[in-house]
């Protein structure tokens, strides 16, 4: 009896069919290749409109195509899907446009330097100096400048790396009170100091002490620029080391200095090395301190402690200032060598960071 009653009650319930949702997510959606299609149409329209309007700058064509890409993406997505998806696609499109706006100039610079520099770059160019070579002659090389850059950057690294490392260790492990705050403040200020200021500081010391220009003076100016970068990067890497590792070592009765030496620094060595490499790449292209302090030389000078030297940035500036076709070719080739030097340092830094990274697998 109760079973029948229950069945009757269930049968008497009104049955309603769900209404289709119109205010939520639309069932229609654009294909995955839609952004590529929007980009192709926008590029074609941008080039066509720019050519019809008489614009000769490809930058103007690109900016117009970017604006058309944003407008077309939003309009088509609104018509096919809904306004919510259109806003999402618009935000994604803005990110892609900003990314391309940042990458395209860099890629264009790299391509121009590689194409112009490769015409003059060869074994002769890397193994000969400019001794006795006139500006209009299609001879000479970059050997003396390459030696100067390696020695000056090497000296700056030998001074800056331990100084910056020890300063960062003090700030993270021992620094408390007004002294640590003062050091942090000056490191932050020195991080953004112009290179010409560092050169003028060393130049004033040279004038007061009557010191002759040399590669060492340029290396000291580069040291001023490199130290804050090493301090800041090393400090951040040391902060990433878990405190549990320090506490476990101290709980075993190991002194703090030994804990730092055997536990903290080995854990952060990958990031510290990366920071040092990036700091080297940052100072390798400085020109102003070298012009003030090293004076440049056409001859090969392997002694950075006596006499004028050259460097790759100074060599590029010097050759461009000559104003001859042959000197322009040498400047582009030297620029390619400098870019290759910086890229090698960055790749080495990434490789060391990956090699020294803590293993996360079980």
mmCIF file of C-alpha atoms in Angstrom:
data_model
loop_
_atom_site.group_PDB
_atom_site.id
_atom_site.type_symbol
_atom_site.label_atom_id
_atom_site.label_comp_id
_atom_site.label_asym_id
_atom_site.label_seq_id
_atom_site.Cartn_x
_atom_site.Cartn_y
_atom_site.Cartn_z
ATOM 1 C CA UNK A 1 0.000 0.000 0.000
ATOM 2 C CA UNK A 2 2.753 2.397 0.897
ATOM 3 C CA UNK A 3 4.608 1.483 -2.279
ATOM 4 C CA UNK A 4 1.653 2.454 -4.463
ATOM 5 C CA UNK A 5 1.196 5.692 -2.568
ATOM 6 C CA UNK A 6 4.811 6.583 -3.074
ATOM 7 C CA UNK A 7 4.567 5.818 -6.763
ATOM 8 C CA UNK A 8 1.461 7.911 -7.138
ATOM 9 C CA UNK A 9 3.096 10.820 -5.370
ATOM 10 C CA UNK A 10 6.110 10.571 -7.651
ATOM 11 C CA UNK A 11 3.915 10.387 -10.766
ATOM 12 C CA UNK A 12 1.897 13.438 -9.670
ATOM 13 C CA UNK A 13 4.993 15.639 -9.615
ATOM 14 C CA UNK A 14 5.127 18.145 -12.471
ATOM 15 C CA UNK A 15 7.765 17.382 -15.047
ATOM 16 C CA UNK A 16 9.536 20.394 -16.538
ATOM 17 C CA UNK A 17 12.080 20.497 -19.311
ATOM 18 C CA UNK A 18 15.194 22.664 -18.704
ATOM 19 C CA UNK A 19 15.218 25.867 -20.670
ATOM 20 C CA UNK A 20 18.266 26.609 -22.799
ATOM 21 C CA UNK A 21 20.722 28.988 -21.166
ATOM 22 C CA UNK A 22 21.117 32.218 -23.031
ATOM 23 C CA UNK A 23 23.022 34.328 -20.541
ATOM 24 C CA UNK A 24 25.876 31.913 -19.805
ATOM 25 C CA UNK A 25 28.641 30.511 -21.963
ATOM 26 C CA UNK A 26 27.680 30.117 -25.594
ATOM 27 C CA UNK A 27 27.681 26.699 -27.176
ATOM 28 C CA UNK A 28 29.332 28.115 -30.293
ATOM 29 C CA UNK A 29 33.089 28.609 -30.269
ATOM 30 C CA UNK A 30 35.769 29.689 -32.692
ATOM 31 C CA UNK A 31 38.269 27.120 -33.998
ATOM 32 C CA UNK A 32 41.777 26.954 -32.585
ATOM 33 C CA UNK A 33 43.277 28.491 -35.699
ATOM 34 C CA UNK A 34 41.087 31.590 -35.388
ATOM 35 C CA UNK A 35 43.850 33.814 -33.870
ATOM 36 C CA UNK A 36 46.163 32.927 -36.751
ATOM 37 C CA UNK A 37 43.413 33.781 -39.196
ATOM 38 C CA UNK A 38 42.791 37.107 -37.462
ATOM 39 C CA UNK A 39 46.518 37.854 -37.586
ATOM 40 C CA UNK A 40 46.746 37.037 -41.307
ATOM 41 C CA UNK A 41 43.723 39.177 -42.181
ATOM 42 C CA UNK A 42 44.967 42.044 -39.985
ATOM 43 C CA UNK A 43 48.433 41.907 -41.523
ATOM 44 C CA UNK A 44 47.018 41.935 -45.043
ATOM 45 C CA UNK A 45 44.717 44.848 -44.232
ATOM 46 C CA UNK A 46 47.498 46.770 -42.486
ATOM 47 C CA UNK A 47 49.871 46.402 -45.428
ATOM 48 C CA UNK A 48 47.134 47.204 -47.940
ATOM 49 C CA UNK A 49 45.865 50.284 -46.108
ATOM 50 C CA UNK A 50 49.392 51.512 -45.409
ATOM 51 C CA UNK A 51 50.442 51.108 -49.038
ATOM 52 C CA UNK A 52 47.267 52.799 -50.271
ATOM 53 C CA UNK A 53 47.793 55.686 -47.865
ATOM 54 C CA UNK A 54 51.367 56.164 -49.037
ATOM 55 C CA UNK A 55 53.029 55.099 -45.793
ATOM 56 C CA UNK A 56 56.585 53.959 -46.416
ATOM 57 C CA UNK A 57 57.394 52.904 -42.859
ATOM 58 C CA UNK A 58 56.909 49.257 -42.039
ATOM 59 C CA UNK A 59 56.551 50.262 -38.390
ATOM 60 C CA UNK A 60 53.368 52.137 -39.268
ATOM 61 C CA UNK A 61 52.074 49.115 -41.139
ATOM 62 C CA UNK A 62 52.802 46.907 -38.138
ATOM 63 C CA UNK A 63 51.081 49.239 -35.659
ATOM 64 C CA UNK A 64 48.009 49.476 -37.886
ATOM 65 C CA UNK A 65 47.924 45.683 -38.263
ATOM 66 C CA UNK A 66 48.160 45.288 -34.469
ATOM 67 C CA UNK A 67 45.210 47.619 -33.897
ATOM 68 C CA UNK A 68 43.181 45.835 -36.582
ATOM 69 C CA UNK A 69 44.066 42.470 -34.981
ATOM 70 C CA UNK A 70 42.665 43.608 -31.629
ATOM 71 C CA UNK A 71 39.519 45.054 -33.184
ATOM 72 C CA UNK A 72 38.818 42.026 -35.409
ATOM 73 C CA UNK A 73 39.442 39.556 -32.573
ATOM 74 C CA UNK A 74 37.028 41.346 -30.270
ATOM 75 C CA UNK A 75 34.326 41.910 -32.891
ATOM 76 C CA UNK A 76 34.312 38.371 -34.317
ATOM 77 C CA UNK A 77 34.441 36.715 -30.893
ATOM 78 C CA UNK A 78 31.552 38.864 -29.687
ATOM 79 C CA UNK A 79 29.454 37.924 -32.722
ATOM 80 C CA UNK A 80 30.236 34.190 -32.686
ATOM 81 C CA UNK A 81 30.609 33.440 -28.968
ATOM 82 C CA UNK A 82 29.718 36.098 -26.407
ATOM 83 C CA UNK A 83 31.029 39.275 -24.852
ATOM 84 C CA UNK A 84 32.669 37.454 -21.957
ATOM 85 C CA UNK A 85 34.783 35.336 -24.270
ATOM 86 C CA UNK A 86 35.489 38.427 -26.371
ATOM 87 C CA UNK A 87 36.950 40.248 -23.373
ATOM 88 C CA UNK A 88 39.084 37.216 -22.549
ATOM 89 C CA UNK A 89 40.351 36.958 -26.131
ATOM 90 C CA UNK A 90 41.008 40.720 -26.211
ATOM 91 C CA UNK A 91 43.194 40.474 -23.103
ATOM 92 C CA UNK A 92 45.083 37.536 -24.615
ATOM 93 C CA UNK A 93 45.535 39.439 -27.877
ATOM 94 C CA UNK A 94 46.909 42.479 -26.037
ATOM 95 C CA UNK A 95 49.490 40.244 -24.325
ATOM 96 C CA UNK A 96 50.581 38.766 -27.670
ATOM 97 C CA UNK A 97 50.808 42.202 -29.304
ATOM 98 C CA UNK A 98 52.964 43.536 -26.446
ATOM 99 C CA UNK A 99 55.157 40.440 -26.640
ATOM 100 C CA UNK A 100 55.721 40.899 -30.371
ATOM 101 C CA UNK A 101 56.320 44.627 -29.899
ATOM 102 C CA UNK A 102 59.160 43.750 -27.511
ATOM 103 C CA UNK A 103 60.618 40.825 -29.488
ATOM 104 C CA UNK A 104 60.528 42.230 -33.025
ATOM 105 C CA UNK A 105 63.005 45.098 -32.391
ATOM 106 C CA UNK A 106 65.386 42.723 -30.599
ATOM 107 C CA UNK A 107 65.167 40.171 -33.394
ATOM 108 C CA UNK A 108 65.652 42.906 -35.979
ATOM 109 C CA UNK A 109 68.721 44.201 -34.130
ATOM 110 C CA UNK A 110 70.209 40.725 -33.885
ATOM 111 C CA UNK A 111 69.527 39.980 -37.548
ATOM 112 C CA UNK A 112 70.995 43.294 -38.722
ATOM 113 C CA UNK A 113 74.128 42.871 -36.620
ATOM 114 C CA UNK A 114 74.609 39.271 -37.716
ATOM 115 C CA UNK A 115 74.090 40.009 -41.409
ATOM 116 C CA UNK A 116 76.321 43.096 -41.433
ATOM 117 C CA UNK A 117 78.996 41.690 -39.125
ATOM 118 C CA UNK A 118 79.304 38.291 -40.794
ATOM 119 C CA UNK A 119 80.609 39.947 -43.983
ATOM 120 C CA UNK A 120 83.806 41.053 -42.227
ATOM 121 C CA UNK A 121 84.129 38.491 -39.415
ATOM 122 C CA UNK A 122 86.743 35.825 -40.130
ATOM 123 C CA UNK A 123 89.886 34.342 -38.668
ATOM 124 C CA UNK A 124 92.032 37.245 -39.840
ATOM 125 C CA UNK A 125 89.764 39.762 -38.124
ATOM 126 C CA UNK A 126 89.994 37.897 -34.799
ATOM 127 C CA UNK A 127 93.775 37.483 -34.845
ATOM 128 C CA UNK A 128 95.045 40.882 -35.996
ATOM 129 C CA UNK A 129 95.080 44.365 -34.493
ATOM 130 C CA UNK A 130 94.766 47.838 -36.005
ATOM 131 C CA UNK A 131 98.477 48.627 -35.713
ATOM 132 C CA UNK A 132 99.512 50.692 -38.761
ATOM 133 C CA UNK A 133 96.079 50.371 -40.411
ATOM 134 C CA UNK A 134 94.394 53.506 -41.709
ATOM 135 C CA UNK A 135 90.673 53.986 -41.367
ATOM 136 C CA UNK A 136 89.833 53.574 -45.044
ATOM 137 C CA UNK A 137 91.916 50.399 -45.514
ATOM 138 C CA UNK A 138 90.067 47.101 -45.660
ATOM 139 C CA UNK A 139 92.433 45.361 -43.234
ATOM 140 C CA UNK A 140 92.987 45.206 -39.489
ATOM 141 C CA UNK A 141 91.209 43.275 -36.802
ATOM 142 C CA UNK A 142 89.838 43.220 -33.302
ATOM 143 C CA UNK A 143 92.451 41.110 -31.493
ATOM 144 C CA UNK A 144 93.790 43.942 -29.314
ATOM 145 C CA UNK A 145 90.281 45.015 -28.299
ATOM 146 C CA UNK A 146 89.269 41.443 -27.501
ATOM 147 C CA UNK A 147 92.290 41.033 -25.226
ATOM 148 C CA UNK A 148 91.471 44.314 -23.488
ATOM 149 C CA UNK A 149 87.860 43.307 -22.872
ATOM 150 C CA UNK A 150 88.814 39.904 -21.480
ATOM 151 C CA UNK A 151 91.430 41.375 -19.127
ATOM 152 C CA UNK A 152 89.336 44.310 -17.921
ATOM 153 C CA UNK A 153 86.215 42.234 -17.370
ATOM 154 C CA UNK A 154 88.308 39.493 -15.757
ATOM 155 C CA UNK A 155 89.880 41.890 -13.256
ATOM 156 C CA UNK A 156 86.496 43.404 -12.447
ATOM 157 C CA UNK A 157 85.061 39.933 -11.886
ATOM 158 C CA UNK A 158 87.924 38.856 -9.617
ATOM 159 C CA UNK A 159 87.310 41.920 -7.436
ATOM 160 C CA UNK A 160 83.515 42.067 -7.602
ATOM 161 C CA UNK A 161 82.529 38.409 -7.182
ATOM 162 C CA UNK A 162 84.026 37.796 -3.702
ATOM 163 C CA UNK A 163 83.192 41.324 -2.523
ATOM 164 C CA UNK A 164 79.575 41.047 -3.628
ATOM 165 C CA UNK A 165 79.262 37.488 -2.304
ATOM 166 C CA UNK A 166 80.548 38.371 1.157
ATOM 167 C CA UNK A 167 78.354 41.475 1.305
ATOM 168 C CA UNK A 168 75.278 39.427 0.419
ATOM 169 C CA UNK A 169 76.163 36.799 3.040
ATOM 170 C CA UNK A 170 76.438 39.548 5.656
ATOM 171 C CA UNK A 171 73.083 41.080 4.709
ATOM 172 C CA UNK A 172 71.224 37.752 4.730
ATOM 173 C CA UNK A 173 72.915 35.843 7.544
ATOM 174 C CA UNK A 174 74.245 38.495 9.927
ATOM 175 C CA UNK A 175 72.885 41.890 8.899
ATOM 176 C CA UNK A 176 70.711 43.553 11.522
ATOM 177 C CA UNK A 177 70.346 47.129 12.606
ATOM 178 C CA UNK A 178 71.345 50.431 11.053
ATOM 179 C CA UNK A 179 74.506 49.173 9.329
ATOM 180 C CA UNK A 180 72.627 46.539 7.323
ATOM 181 C CA UNK A 181 69.974 49.095 6.351
ATOM 182 C CA UNK A 182 72.665 51.543 5.231
ATOM 183 C CA UNK A 183 74.423 48.883 3.144
ATOM 184 C CA UNK A 184 71.125 47.849 1.540
ATOM 185 C CA UNK A 185 70.312 51.473 0.735
ATOM 186 C CA UNK A 186 73.669 52.137 -0.917
ATOM 187 C CA UNK A 187 73.454 48.884 -2.887
ATOM 188 C CA UNK A 188 70.040 49.927 -4.218
ATOM 189 C CA UNK A 189 71.387 53.369 -5.157
ATOM 190 C CA UNK A 190 74.478 51.953 -6.871
ATOM 191 C CA UNK A 191 72.382 49.500 -8.891
ATOM 192 C CA UNK A 192 71.019 52.342 -11.007
ATOM 193 C CA UNK A 193 74.130 54.525 -11.129
ATOM 194 C CA UNK A 194 75.087 55.669 -14.668
ATOM 195 C CA UNK A 195 78.328 54.226 -15.960
ATOM 196 C CA UNK A 196 79.722 57.689 -16.707
ATOM 197 C CA UNK A 197 79.499 58.541 -12.994
ATOM 198 C CA UNK A 198 81.620 55.523 -12.100
ATOM 199 C CA UNK A 199 84.135 56.569 -14.743
ATOM 200 C CA UNK A 200 84.272 60.140 -13.432
ATOM 201 C CA UNK A 201 84.825 58.868 -9.889
ATOM 202 C CA UNK A 202 87.858 56.793 -10.899
ATOM 203 C CA UNK A 203 89.065 59.640 -13.146
ATOM 204 C CA UNK A 204 89.051 62.043 -10.199
ATOM 205 C CA UNK A 205 91.200 59.598 -8.231
ATOM 206 C CA UNK A 206 93.570 59.294 -11.196
ATOM 207 C CA UNK A 207 93.929 63.074 -11.452
ATOM 208 C CA UNK A 208 94.570 63.504 -7.735
ATOM 209 C CA UNK A 209 97.075 60.627 -7.576
ATOM 210 C CA UNK A 210 98.539 61.405 -11.029
ATOM 211 C CA UNK A 211 97.932 57.873 -12.304
ATOM 212 C CA UNK A 212 98.288 57.130 -16.001
ATOM 213 C CA UNK A 213 95.419 55.539 -17.976
ATOM 214 C CA UNK A 214 95.454 51.747 -18.029
ATOM 215 C CA UNK A 215 93.179 48.776 -18.271
ATOM 216 C CA UNK A 216 93.182 48.498 -14.485
ATOM 217 C CA UNK A 217 91.522 51.897 -14.118
ATOM 218 C CA UNK A 218 88.776 50.847 -16.478
ATOM 219 C CA UNK A 219 88.361 47.579 -14.574
ATOM 220 C CA UNK A 220 87.921 49.518 -11.309
ATOM 221 C CA UNK A 221 85.095 51.536 -12.858
ATOM 222 C CA UNK A 222 83.497 48.324 -14.119
ATOM 223 C CA UNK A 223 83.844 46.911 -10.592
ATOM 224 C CA UNK A 224 81.727 49.759 -9.225
ATOM 225 C CA UNK A 225 79.013 48.855 -11.727
ATOM 226 C CA UNK A 226 79.270 45.115 -11.147
ATOM 227 C CA UNK A 227 79.314 44.906 -7.330
ATOM 228 C CA UNK A 228 75.678 45.970 -6.694
ATOM 229 C CA UNK A 229 74.397 43.535 -9.332
ATOM 230 C CA UNK A 230 76.291 40.654 -7.719
ATOM 231 C CA UNK A 231 75.129 41.679 -4.237
ATOM 232 C CA UNK A 232 71.480 41.913 -5.199
ATOM 233 C CA UNK A 233 71.356 38.664 -7.178
ATOM 234 C CA UNK A 234 73.316 36.714 -4.537
ATOM 235 C CA UNK A 235 71.150 38.107 -1.767
ATOM 236 C CA UNK A 236 67.983 36.905 -3.471
ATOM 237 C CA UNK A 237 69.481 33.452 -4.046
ATOM 238 C CA UNK A 238 70.506 33.114 -0.402
ATOM 239 C CA UNK A 239 67.007 34.087 0.723
ATOM 240 C CA UNK A 240 65.602 31.178 -1.289
ATOM 241 C CA UNK A 241 67.555 28.633 0.769
ATOM 242 C CA UNK A 242 65.063 27.034 3.237
ATOM 243 C CA UNK A 243 65.647 27.923 6.879
ATOM 244 C CA UNK A 244 65.095 24.265 7.768
ATOM 245 C CA UNK A 245 68.498 23.442 6.274
ATOM 246 C CA UNK A 246 70.182 26.052 8.460
ATOM 247 C CA UNK A 247 68.307 24.907 11.568
ATOM 248 C CA UNK A 248 69.127 21.251 10.939
ATOM 249 C CA UNK A 249 72.815 22.038 10.599
ATOM 250 C CA UNK A 250 72.860 24.227 13.711
ATOM 251 C CA UNK A 251 70.972 21.569 15.658
ATOM 252 C CA UNK A 252 73.845 19.169 15.005
ATOM 253 C CA UNK A 253 76.211 21.577 16.709
ATOM 254 C CA UNK A 254 77.866 22.859 13.536
ATOM 255 C CA UNK A 255 79.056 26.498 13.789
ATOM 256 C CA UNK A 256 77.181 29.103 11.804
ATOM 257 C CA UNK A 257 80.136 29.993 9.564
ATOM 258 C CA UNK A 258 80.542 26.352 8.630
ATOM 259 C CA UNK A 259 76.802 26.023 8.007
ATOM 260 C CA UNK A 260 76.983 28.925 5.588
ATOM 261 C CA UNK A 261 80.055 27.493 3.878
ATOM 262 C CA UNK A 262 78.911 23.879 3.623
ATOM 263 C CA UNK A 263 75.119 24.108 3.440
ATOM 264 C CA UNK A 264 73.835 27.522 2.381
ATOM 265 C CA UNK A 265 76.327 28.420 -0.362
ATOM 266 C CA UNK A 266 76.333 24.980 -2.063
ATOM 267 C CA UNK A 267 72.535 25.058 -2.156
ATOM 268 C CA UNK A 268 72.451 28.481 -3.830
ATOM 269 C CA UNK A 269 75.589 28.107 -5.969
ATOM 270 C CA UNK A 270 73.630 27.728 -9.211
ATOM 271 C CA UNK A 271 71.744 30.990 -8.787
ATOM 272 C CA UNK A 272 74.841 32.797 -7.518
ATOM 273 C CA UNK A 273 76.820 31.735 -10.585
ATOM 274 C CA UNK A 274 74.002 32.869 -12.858
ATOM 275 C CA UNK A 275 73.946 36.266 -11.179
ATOM 276 C CA UNK A 276 77.698 36.686 -11.584
ATOM 277 C CA UNK A 277 77.514 35.727 -15.261
ATOM 278 C CA UNK A 278 74.720 38.205 -15.891
ATOM 279 C CA UNK A 279 76.697 40.909 -14.103
ATOM 280 C CA UNK A 280 79.670 40.172 -16.364
ATOM 281 C CA UNK A 281 77.423 40.468 -19.408
ATOM 282 C CA UNK A 282 76.124 43.773 -18.067
ATOM 283 C CA UNK A 283 79.571 45.397 -17.811
ATOM 284 C CA UNK A 284 81.034 43.874 -20.973
ATOM 285 C CA UNK A 285 79.317 46.459 -23.167
ATOM 286 C CA UNK A 286 80.151 49.594 -21.174
ATOM 287 C CA UNK A 287 81.862 52.270 -23.250
ATOM 288 C CA UNK A 288 81.919 55.514 -21.236
ATOM 289 C CA UNK A 289 84.299 54.387 -18.457
ATOM 290 C CA UNK A 290 86.691 52.917 -21.031
ATOM 291 C CA UNK A 291 86.793 56.146 -23.033
ATOM 292 C CA UNK A 292 87.633 58.149 -19.904
ATOM 293 C CA UNK A 293 90.061 55.783 -18.229
ATOM 294 C CA UNK A 294 91.664 53.489 -20.824
ATOM 295 C CA UNK A 295 91.998 55.939 -23.748
ATOM 296 C CA UNK A 296 92.160 53.181 -26.371
ATOM 297 C CA UNK A 297 95.102 51.892 -28.337
ATOM 298 C CA UNK A 298 95.705 50.519 -31.815
ATOM 299 C CA UNK A 299 98.455 48.217 -30.536
ATOM 300 C CA UNK A 300 98.288 44.935 -28.668
ATOM 301 C CA UNK A 301 98.803 45.603 -24.963
ATOM 302 C CA UNK A 302 98.566 42.495 -22.817
ATOM 303 C CA UNK A 303 99.542 44.338 -19.632
ATOM 304 C CA UNK A 304 96.417 45.877 -18.075
ATOM 305 C CA UNK A 305 98.479 47.609 -15.360
ATOM 306 C CA UNK A 306 100.495 49.845 -17.681
ATOM 307 C CA UNK A 307 99.647 51.819 -20.779
ATOM 308 C CA UNK A 308 96.474 52.441 -22.736
ATOM 309 C CA UNK A 309 94.313 49.544 -23.848
ATOM 310 C CA UNK A 310 91.315 49.051 -26.049
ATOM 311 C CA UNK A 311 88.075 47.095 -25.622
ATOM 312 C CA UNK A 312 85.281 45.882 -27.841
ATOM 313 C CA UNK A 313 82.834 48.719 -27.000
ATOM 314 C CA UNK A 314 85.581 51.335 -27.440
ATOM 315 C CA UNK A 315 86.673 49.694 -30.695
ATOM 316 C CA UNK A 316 83.118 49.882 -32.053
ATOM 317 C CA UNK A 317 82.848 53.568 -31.091
ATOM 318 C CA UNK A 318 86.279 54.317 -32.548
ATOM 319 C CA UNK A 319 85.601 52.630 -35.890
ATOM 320 C CA UNK A 320 82.186 54.206 -36.275
ATOM 321 C CA UNK A 321 83.700 57.627 -35.607
ATOM 322 C CA UNK A 322 86.141 57.191 -38.525
ATOM 323 C CA UNK A 323 83.231 57.317 -40.962
ATOM 324 C CA UNK A 324 84.665 55.133 -43.740
ATOM 325 C CA UNK A 325 82.963 52.128 -45.335
ATOM 326 C CA UNK A 326 85.731 49.778 -44.180
ATOM 327 C CA UNK A 327 85.534 51.121 -40.618
ATOM 328 C CA UNK A 328 81.758 50.621 -40.575
ATOM 329 C CA UNK A 329 82.275 46.977 -41.558
ATOM 330 C CA UNK A 330 84.805 46.534 -38.753
ATOM 331 C CA UNK A 331 82.391 48.147 -36.284
ATOM 332 C CA UNK A 332 79.583 45.758 -37.249
ATOM 333 C CA UNK A 333 81.899 42.765 -36.990
ATOM 334 C CA UNK A 334 83.105 43.867 -33.550
ATOM 335 C CA UNK A 335 79.489 44.344 -32.462
ATOM 336 C CA UNK A 336 78.745 40.780 -33.556
ATOM 337 C CA UNK A 337 81.724 39.545 -31.527
ATOM 338 C CA UNK A 338 80.481 41.436 -28.469
ATOM 339 C CA UNK A 339 76.947 40.046 -28.838
ATOM 340 C CA UNK A 340 78.354 36.533 -29.220
ATOM 341 C CA UNK A 341 80.446 37.064 -26.080
ATOM 342 C CA UNK A 342 77.397 38.139 -24.077
ATOM 343 C CA UNK A 343 75.255 35.308 -25.461
ATOM 344 C CA UNK A 344 77.900 32.739 -24.572
ATOM 345 C CA UNK A 345 77.985 34.067 -21.012
ATOM 346 C CA UNK A 346 74.198 33.880 -20.724
ATOM 347 C CA UNK A 347 74.100 30.343 -22.103
ATOM 348 C CA UNK A 348 76.882 29.334 -19.728
ATOM 349 C CA UNK A 349 74.951 30.846 -16.827
ATOM 350 C CA UNK A 350 71.808 28.933 -17.750
ATOM 351 C CA UNK A 351 73.775 25.717 -18.143
ATOM 352 C CA UNK A 352 75.468 26.088 -14.771
ATOM 353 C CA UNK A 353 72.160 26.957 -13.106
ATOM 354 C CA UNK A 354 70.529 23.850 -14.580
ATOM 355 C CA UNK A 355 73.531 21.700 -13.646
ATOM 356 C CA UNK A 356 73.684 22.958 -10.066
ATOM 357 C CA UNK A 357 69.936 23.082 -9.495
ATOM 358 C CA UNK A 358 68.709 20.898 -6.614
ATOM 359 C CA UNK A 359 67.358 17.552 -7.739
ATOM 360 C CA UNK A 360 63.614 17.318 -7.139
ATOM 361 C CA UNK A 361 63.062 13.744 -8.327
ATOM 362 C CA UNK A 362 62.729 10.854 -5.908
#
